[in-house]
mmCIF file of C-alpha atoms in Angstrom:
data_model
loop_
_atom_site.group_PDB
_atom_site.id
_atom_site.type_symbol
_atom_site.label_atom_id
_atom_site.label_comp_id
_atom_site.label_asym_id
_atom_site.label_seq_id
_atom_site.Cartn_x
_atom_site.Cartn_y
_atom_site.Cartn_z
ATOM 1 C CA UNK A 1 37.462 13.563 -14.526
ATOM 2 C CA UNK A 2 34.356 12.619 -12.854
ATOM 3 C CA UNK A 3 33.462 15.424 -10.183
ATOM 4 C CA UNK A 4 32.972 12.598 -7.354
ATOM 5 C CA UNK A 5 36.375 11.820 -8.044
ATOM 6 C CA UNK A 6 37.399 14.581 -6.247
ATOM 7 C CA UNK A 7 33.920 15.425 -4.043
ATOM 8 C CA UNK A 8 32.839 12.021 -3.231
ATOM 9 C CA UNK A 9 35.589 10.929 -0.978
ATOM 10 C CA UNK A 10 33.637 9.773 2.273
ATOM 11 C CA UNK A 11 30.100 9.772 0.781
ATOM 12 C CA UNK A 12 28.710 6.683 2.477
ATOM 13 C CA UNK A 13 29.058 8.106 5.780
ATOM 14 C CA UNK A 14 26.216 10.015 5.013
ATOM 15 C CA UNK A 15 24.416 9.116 1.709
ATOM 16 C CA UNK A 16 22.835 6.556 3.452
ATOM 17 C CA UNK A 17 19.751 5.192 1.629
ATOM 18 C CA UNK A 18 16.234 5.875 3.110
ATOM 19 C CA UNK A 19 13.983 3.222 2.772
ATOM 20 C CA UNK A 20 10.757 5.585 2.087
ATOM 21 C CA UNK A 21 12.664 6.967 -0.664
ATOM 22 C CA UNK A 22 13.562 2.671 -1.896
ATOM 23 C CA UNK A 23 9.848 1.853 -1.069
ATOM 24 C CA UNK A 24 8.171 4.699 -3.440
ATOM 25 C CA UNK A 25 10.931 3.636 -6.425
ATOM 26 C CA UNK A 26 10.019 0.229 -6.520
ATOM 27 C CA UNK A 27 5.951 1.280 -6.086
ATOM 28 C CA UNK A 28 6.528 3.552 -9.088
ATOM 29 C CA UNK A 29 9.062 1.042 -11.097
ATOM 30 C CA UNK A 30 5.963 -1.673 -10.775
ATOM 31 C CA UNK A 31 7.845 -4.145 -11.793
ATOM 32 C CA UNK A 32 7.916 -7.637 -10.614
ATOM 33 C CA UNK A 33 10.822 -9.244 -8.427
ATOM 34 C CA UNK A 34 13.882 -10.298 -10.569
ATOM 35 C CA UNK A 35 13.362 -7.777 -13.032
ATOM 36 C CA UNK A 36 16.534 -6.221 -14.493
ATOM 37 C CA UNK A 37 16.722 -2.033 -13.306
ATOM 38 C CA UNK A 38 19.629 0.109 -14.239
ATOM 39 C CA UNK A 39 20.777 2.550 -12.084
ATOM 40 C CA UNK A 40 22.382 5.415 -14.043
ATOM 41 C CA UNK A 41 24.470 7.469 -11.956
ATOM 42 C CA UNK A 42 24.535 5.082 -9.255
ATOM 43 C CA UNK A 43 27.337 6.402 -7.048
ATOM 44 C CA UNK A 44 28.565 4.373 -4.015
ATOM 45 C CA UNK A 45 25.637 2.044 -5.085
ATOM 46 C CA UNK A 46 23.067 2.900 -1.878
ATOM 47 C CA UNK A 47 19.865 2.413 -3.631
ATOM 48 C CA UNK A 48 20.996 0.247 -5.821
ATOM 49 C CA UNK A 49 22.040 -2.038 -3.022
ATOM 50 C CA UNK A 50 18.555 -1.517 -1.140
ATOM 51 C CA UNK A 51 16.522 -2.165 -4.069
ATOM 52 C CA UNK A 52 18.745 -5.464 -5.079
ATOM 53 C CA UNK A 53 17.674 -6.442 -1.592
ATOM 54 C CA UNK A 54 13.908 -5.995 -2.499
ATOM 55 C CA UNK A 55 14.875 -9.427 -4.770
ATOM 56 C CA UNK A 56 15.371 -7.107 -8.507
ATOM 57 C CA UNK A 57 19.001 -7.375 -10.352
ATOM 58 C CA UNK A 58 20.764 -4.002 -10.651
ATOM 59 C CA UNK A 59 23.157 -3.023 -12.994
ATOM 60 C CA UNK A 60 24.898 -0.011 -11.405
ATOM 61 C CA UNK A 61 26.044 1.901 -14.228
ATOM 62 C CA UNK A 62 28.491 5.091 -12.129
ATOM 63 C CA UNK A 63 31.758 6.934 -14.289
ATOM 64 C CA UNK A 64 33.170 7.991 -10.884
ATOM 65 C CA UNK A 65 35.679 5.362 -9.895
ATOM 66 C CA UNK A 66 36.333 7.005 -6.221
ATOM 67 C CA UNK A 67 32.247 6.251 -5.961
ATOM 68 C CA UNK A 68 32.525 2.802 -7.128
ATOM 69 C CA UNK A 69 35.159 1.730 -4.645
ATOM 70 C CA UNK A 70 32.879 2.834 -1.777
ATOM 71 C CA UNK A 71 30.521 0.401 -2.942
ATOM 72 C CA UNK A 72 29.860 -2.426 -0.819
ATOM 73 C CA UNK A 73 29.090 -6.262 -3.270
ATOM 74 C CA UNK A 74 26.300 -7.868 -3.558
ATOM 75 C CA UNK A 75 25.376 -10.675 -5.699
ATOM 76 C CA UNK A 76 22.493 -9.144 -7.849
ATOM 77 C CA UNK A 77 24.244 -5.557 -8.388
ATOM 78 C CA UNK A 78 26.906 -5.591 -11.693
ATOM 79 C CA UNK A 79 28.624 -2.046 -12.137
ATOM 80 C CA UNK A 80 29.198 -0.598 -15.274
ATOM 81 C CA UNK A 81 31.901 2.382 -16.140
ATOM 82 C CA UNK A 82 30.269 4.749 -17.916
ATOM 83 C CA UNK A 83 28.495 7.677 -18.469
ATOM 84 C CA UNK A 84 24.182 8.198 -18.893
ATOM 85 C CA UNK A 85 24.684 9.568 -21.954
ATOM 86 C CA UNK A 86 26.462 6.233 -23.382
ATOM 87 C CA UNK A 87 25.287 4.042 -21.814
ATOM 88 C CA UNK A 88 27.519 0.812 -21.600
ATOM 89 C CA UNK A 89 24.317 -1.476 -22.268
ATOM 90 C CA UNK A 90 22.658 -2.743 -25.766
ATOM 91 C CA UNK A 91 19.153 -1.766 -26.841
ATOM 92 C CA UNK A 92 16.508 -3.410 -24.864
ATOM 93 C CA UNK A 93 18.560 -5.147 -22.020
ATOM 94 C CA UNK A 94 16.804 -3.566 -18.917
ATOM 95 C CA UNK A 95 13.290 -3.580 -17.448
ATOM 96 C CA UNK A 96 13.750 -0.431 -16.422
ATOM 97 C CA UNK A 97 15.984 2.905 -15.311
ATOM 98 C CA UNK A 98 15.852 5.307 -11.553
ATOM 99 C CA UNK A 99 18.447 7.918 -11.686
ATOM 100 C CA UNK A 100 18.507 9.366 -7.877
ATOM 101 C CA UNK A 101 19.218 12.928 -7.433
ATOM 102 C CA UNK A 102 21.195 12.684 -10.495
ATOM 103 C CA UNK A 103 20.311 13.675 -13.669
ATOM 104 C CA UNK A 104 21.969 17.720 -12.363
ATOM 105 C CA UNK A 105 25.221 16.664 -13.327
ATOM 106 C CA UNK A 106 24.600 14.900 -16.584
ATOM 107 C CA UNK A 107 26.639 16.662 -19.361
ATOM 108 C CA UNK A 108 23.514 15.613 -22.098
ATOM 109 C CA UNK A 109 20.143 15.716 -20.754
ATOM 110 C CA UNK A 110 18.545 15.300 -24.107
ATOM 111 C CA UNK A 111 20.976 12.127 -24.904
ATOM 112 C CA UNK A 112 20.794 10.804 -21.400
ATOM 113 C CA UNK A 113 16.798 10.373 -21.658
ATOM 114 C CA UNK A 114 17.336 9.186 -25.057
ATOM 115 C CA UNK A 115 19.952 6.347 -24.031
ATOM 116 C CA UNK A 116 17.502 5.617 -20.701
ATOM 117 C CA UNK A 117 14.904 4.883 -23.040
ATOM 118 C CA UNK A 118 16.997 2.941 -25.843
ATOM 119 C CA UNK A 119 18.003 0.087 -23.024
ATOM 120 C CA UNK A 120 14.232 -0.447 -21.819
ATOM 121 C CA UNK A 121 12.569 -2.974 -23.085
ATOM 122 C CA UNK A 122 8.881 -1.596 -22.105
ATOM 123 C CA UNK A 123 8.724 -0.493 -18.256
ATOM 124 C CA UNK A 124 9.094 3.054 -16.634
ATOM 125 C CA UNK A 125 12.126 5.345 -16.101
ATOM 126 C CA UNK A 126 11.849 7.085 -12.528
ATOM 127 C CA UNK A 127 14.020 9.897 -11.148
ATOM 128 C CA UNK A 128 14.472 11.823 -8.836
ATOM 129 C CA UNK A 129 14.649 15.198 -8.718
ATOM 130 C CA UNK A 130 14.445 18.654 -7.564
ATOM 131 C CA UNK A 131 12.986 22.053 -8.678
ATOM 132 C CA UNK A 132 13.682 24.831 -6.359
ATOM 133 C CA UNK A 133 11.106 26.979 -7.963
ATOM 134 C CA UNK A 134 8.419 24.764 -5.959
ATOM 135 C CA UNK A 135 10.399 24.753 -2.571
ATOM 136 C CA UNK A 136 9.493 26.512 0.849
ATOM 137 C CA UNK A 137 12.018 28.819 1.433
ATOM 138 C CA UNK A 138 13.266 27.624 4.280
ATOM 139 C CA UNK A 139 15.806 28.548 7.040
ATOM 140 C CA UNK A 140 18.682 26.969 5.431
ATOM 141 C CA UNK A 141 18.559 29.530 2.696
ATOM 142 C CA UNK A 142 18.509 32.380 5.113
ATOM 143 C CA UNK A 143 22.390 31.080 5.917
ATOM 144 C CA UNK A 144 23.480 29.844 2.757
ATOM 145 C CA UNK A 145 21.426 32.221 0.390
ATOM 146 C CA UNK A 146 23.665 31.143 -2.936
ATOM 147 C CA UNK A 147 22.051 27.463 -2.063
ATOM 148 C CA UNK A 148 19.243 29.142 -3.830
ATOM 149 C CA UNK A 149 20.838 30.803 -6.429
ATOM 150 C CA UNK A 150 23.223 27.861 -7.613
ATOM 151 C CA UNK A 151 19.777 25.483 -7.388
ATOM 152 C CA UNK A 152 18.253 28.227 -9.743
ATOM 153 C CA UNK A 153 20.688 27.087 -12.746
ATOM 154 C CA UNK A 154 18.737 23.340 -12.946
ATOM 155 C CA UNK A 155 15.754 23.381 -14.821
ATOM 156 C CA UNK A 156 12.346 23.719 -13.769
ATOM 157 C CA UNK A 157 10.366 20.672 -13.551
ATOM 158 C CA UNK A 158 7.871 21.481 -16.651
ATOM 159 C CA UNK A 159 11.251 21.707 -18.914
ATOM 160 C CA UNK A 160 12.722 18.593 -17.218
ATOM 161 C CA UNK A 161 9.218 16.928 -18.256
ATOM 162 C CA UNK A 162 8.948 18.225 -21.523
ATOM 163 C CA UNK A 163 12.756 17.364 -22.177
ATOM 164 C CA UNK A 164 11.754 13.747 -21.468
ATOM 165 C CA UNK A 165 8.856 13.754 -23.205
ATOM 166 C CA UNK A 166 10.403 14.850 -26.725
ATOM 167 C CA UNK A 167 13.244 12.424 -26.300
ATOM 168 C CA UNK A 168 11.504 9.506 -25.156
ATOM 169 C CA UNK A 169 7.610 9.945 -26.568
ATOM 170 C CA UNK A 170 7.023 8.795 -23.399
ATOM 171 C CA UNK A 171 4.487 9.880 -20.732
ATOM 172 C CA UNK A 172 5.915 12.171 -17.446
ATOM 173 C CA UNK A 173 3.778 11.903 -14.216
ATOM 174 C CA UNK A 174 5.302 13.883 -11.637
ATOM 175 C CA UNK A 175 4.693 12.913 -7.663
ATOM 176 C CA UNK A 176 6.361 15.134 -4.963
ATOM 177 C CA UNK A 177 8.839 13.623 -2.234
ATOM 178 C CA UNK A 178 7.606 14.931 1.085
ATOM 179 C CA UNK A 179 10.774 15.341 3.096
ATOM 180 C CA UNK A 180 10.332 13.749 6.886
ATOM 181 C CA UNK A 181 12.439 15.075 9.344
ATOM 182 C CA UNK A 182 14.619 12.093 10.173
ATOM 183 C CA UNK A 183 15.575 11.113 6.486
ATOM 184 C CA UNK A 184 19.054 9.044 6.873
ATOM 185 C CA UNK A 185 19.927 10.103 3.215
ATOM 186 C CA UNK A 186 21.496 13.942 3.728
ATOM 187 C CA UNK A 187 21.254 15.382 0.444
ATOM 188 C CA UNK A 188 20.973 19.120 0.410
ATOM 189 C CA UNK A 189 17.455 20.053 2.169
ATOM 190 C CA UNK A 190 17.733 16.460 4.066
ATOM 191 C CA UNK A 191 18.269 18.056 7.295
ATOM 192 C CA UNK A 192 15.776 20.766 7.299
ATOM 193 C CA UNK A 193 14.374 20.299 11.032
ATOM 194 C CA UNK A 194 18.255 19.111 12.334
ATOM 195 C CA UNK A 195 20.142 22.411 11.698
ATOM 196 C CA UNK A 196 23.125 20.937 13.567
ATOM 197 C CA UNK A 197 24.089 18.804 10.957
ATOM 198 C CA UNK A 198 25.286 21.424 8.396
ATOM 199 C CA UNK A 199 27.869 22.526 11.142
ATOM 200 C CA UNK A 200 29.710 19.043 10.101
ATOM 201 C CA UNK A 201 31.783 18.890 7.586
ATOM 202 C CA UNK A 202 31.504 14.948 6.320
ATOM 203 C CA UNK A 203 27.650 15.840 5.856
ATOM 204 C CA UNK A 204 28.664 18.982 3.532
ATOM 205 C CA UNK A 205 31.113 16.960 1.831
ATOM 206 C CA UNK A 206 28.183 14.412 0.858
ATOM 207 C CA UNK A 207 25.983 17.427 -0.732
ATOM 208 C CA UNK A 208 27.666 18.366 -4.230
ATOM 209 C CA UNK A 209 26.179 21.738 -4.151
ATOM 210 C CA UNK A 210 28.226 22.466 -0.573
ATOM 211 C CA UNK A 211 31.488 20.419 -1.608
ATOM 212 C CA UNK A 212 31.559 22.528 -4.959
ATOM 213 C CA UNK A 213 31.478 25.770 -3.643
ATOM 214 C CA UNK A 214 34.070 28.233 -2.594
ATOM 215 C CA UNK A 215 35.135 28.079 1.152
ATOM 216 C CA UNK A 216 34.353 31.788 1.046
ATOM 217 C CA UNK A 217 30.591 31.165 0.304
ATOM 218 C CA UNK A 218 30.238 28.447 2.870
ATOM 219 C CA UNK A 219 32.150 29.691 5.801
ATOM 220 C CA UNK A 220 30.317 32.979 7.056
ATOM 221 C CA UNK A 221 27.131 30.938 6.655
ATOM 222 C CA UNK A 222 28.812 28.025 8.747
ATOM 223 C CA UNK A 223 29.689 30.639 11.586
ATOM 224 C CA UNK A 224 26.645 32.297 11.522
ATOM 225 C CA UNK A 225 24.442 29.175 12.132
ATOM 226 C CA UNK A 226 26.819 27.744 14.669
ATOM 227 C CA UNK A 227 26.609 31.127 17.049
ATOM 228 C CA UNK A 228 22.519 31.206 16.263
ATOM 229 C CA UNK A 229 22.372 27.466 17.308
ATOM 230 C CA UNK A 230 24.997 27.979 20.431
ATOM 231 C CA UNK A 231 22.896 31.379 21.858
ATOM 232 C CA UNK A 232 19.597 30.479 20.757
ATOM 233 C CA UNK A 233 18.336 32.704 18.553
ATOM 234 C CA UNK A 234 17.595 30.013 15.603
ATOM 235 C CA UNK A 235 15.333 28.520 17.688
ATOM 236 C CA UNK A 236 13.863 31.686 18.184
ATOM 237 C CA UNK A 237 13.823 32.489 14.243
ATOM 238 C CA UNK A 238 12.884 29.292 13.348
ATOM 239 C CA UNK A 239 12.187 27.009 16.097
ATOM 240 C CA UNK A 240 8.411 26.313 15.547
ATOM 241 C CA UNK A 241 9.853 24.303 12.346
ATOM 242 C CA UNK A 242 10.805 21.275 14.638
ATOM 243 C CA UNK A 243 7.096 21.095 15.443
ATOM 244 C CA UNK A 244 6.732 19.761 11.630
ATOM 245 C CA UNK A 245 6.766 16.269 10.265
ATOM 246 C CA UNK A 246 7.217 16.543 6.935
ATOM 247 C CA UNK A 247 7.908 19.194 4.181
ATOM 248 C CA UNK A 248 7.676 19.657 0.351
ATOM 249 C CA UNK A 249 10.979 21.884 -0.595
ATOM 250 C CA UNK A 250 10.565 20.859 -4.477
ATOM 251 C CA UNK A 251 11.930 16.949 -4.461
ATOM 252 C CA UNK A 252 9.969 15.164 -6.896
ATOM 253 C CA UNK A 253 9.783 12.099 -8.500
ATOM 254 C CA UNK A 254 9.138 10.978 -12.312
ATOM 255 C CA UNK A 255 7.809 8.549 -13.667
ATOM 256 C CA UNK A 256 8.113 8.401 -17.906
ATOM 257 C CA UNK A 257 6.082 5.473 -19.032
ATOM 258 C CA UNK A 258 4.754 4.199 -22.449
ATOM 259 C CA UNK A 259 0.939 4.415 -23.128
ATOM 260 C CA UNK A 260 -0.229 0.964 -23.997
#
């Protein structure tokens, strides 16, 4: 069974799609309005959605089927059962492939790049991803320090590259994501200057790393931050953070293209 069968219950109310995060796919996608784009992993279909809206046609291609009931229609995004490594489309079918914030929970990542790259016709395969290795370490890890253990298990970002580059012979330019500090999608570091957030339990449930954890791990981190946020001594710890705009805590994007 899918894992967001069981963990992505109430995602929308908190995966919401940033439109920074839209805007830099379909800079890096270059490709031109009405182009096909498959979405591999897609979820409840947020960026898929936004970018349909830019004027492309999506094929949302998600195995979870509590994710794809979450999805709202729209007359440019199809979705596809399946998984990204079989991929439910023929050779050659798509413009292009994004994976958001994805590619972590892909059983395959050697056959999932080499299925991305068997449905493109010619254009670019963007993710996005995240190496902890090239992260701040901020406050949140002070709280939940097996946040930074668990994030240890992914692979860095040269063997993510390298991975796509053997199975693809395609080129990997890396770009970081700058988090700001009002980002409407919550994903794990999301919330980095609004500590108050991780006391609720609908944004937890929309970070995989938090909803797949033992209770045990989560709680005394939970308590701790709430009675440092109630008598003031995160602000004291860590306040000056809320004086920043933006942060790099290891998001980045990829873009695998072929050299013409």
């Amino acid at each position: 069974m899918p894992i967001y069968d069981s963990i992505g219950q109430q995602y929308t109310k908190t995966r919401v799609p940033d439109m920074r995060i839209v805007n830099k796919l379909i800079d890096l996608l270059n490709q031109p309005q009405n182009s096909i784009i498959a979405d591999i992993g897609a979820g409840t279909g947020g960026y898929s959605r936004a970018i349909a809206n830019q004027g492309y046609s999506i094929y949302a291609v998600e195995p979870s089927s509590v994710m794809q009931t979450q999805a709202v229609e729209h007359p440019q995004v199809q979705w596809l059962a399946g998984y990204a490594e079989a991929l439910p489309l023929p050779d050659k079918s798509v413009d292009a492939v994004i994976s958001i914030l994805a590619i972590h929970h892909f059983s395959n990542l050697e056959t999932a790049f080499q299925e991305m790259h068997r449905v493109i016709k010619s254009g670019a395969i963007v993710l996005l991803t995240f190496d902890i290795r090239l992260a701040q370490k901020i406050w949140l890890y002070d709280y939940f320090p097996w946040l930074w253990e668990d994030a240890l298990r992914f692979l860095p970002l040269n063997e993510q590259i390298e991975m796509i580059q053997s199975n693809t012979q395609r080129r990997v330019e890396a770009f970081p994501l700058m988090l700001p500090y009002d980002l409407s999608d919550l994903f794990a570091a999301a919330a980095w200057r609004r500590p108050e957030l991780y006391l609720q339990p609908e944004v937890r449930a929309g970070i995989s790393s938090f909803a797949l954890a033992n209770a045990s791990l989560v709680e005394p981190g939970v308590k701790s931050l709430a009675a440092d946020l109630s008598n003031g001594e995160w602000e004291v710890k860590y306040g000056d953070i809320r004086k920043i705009t933006e942060i790099d805590v290891g998001y980045r994007f990829l873009r695998a293209t072929i050299d013409n």
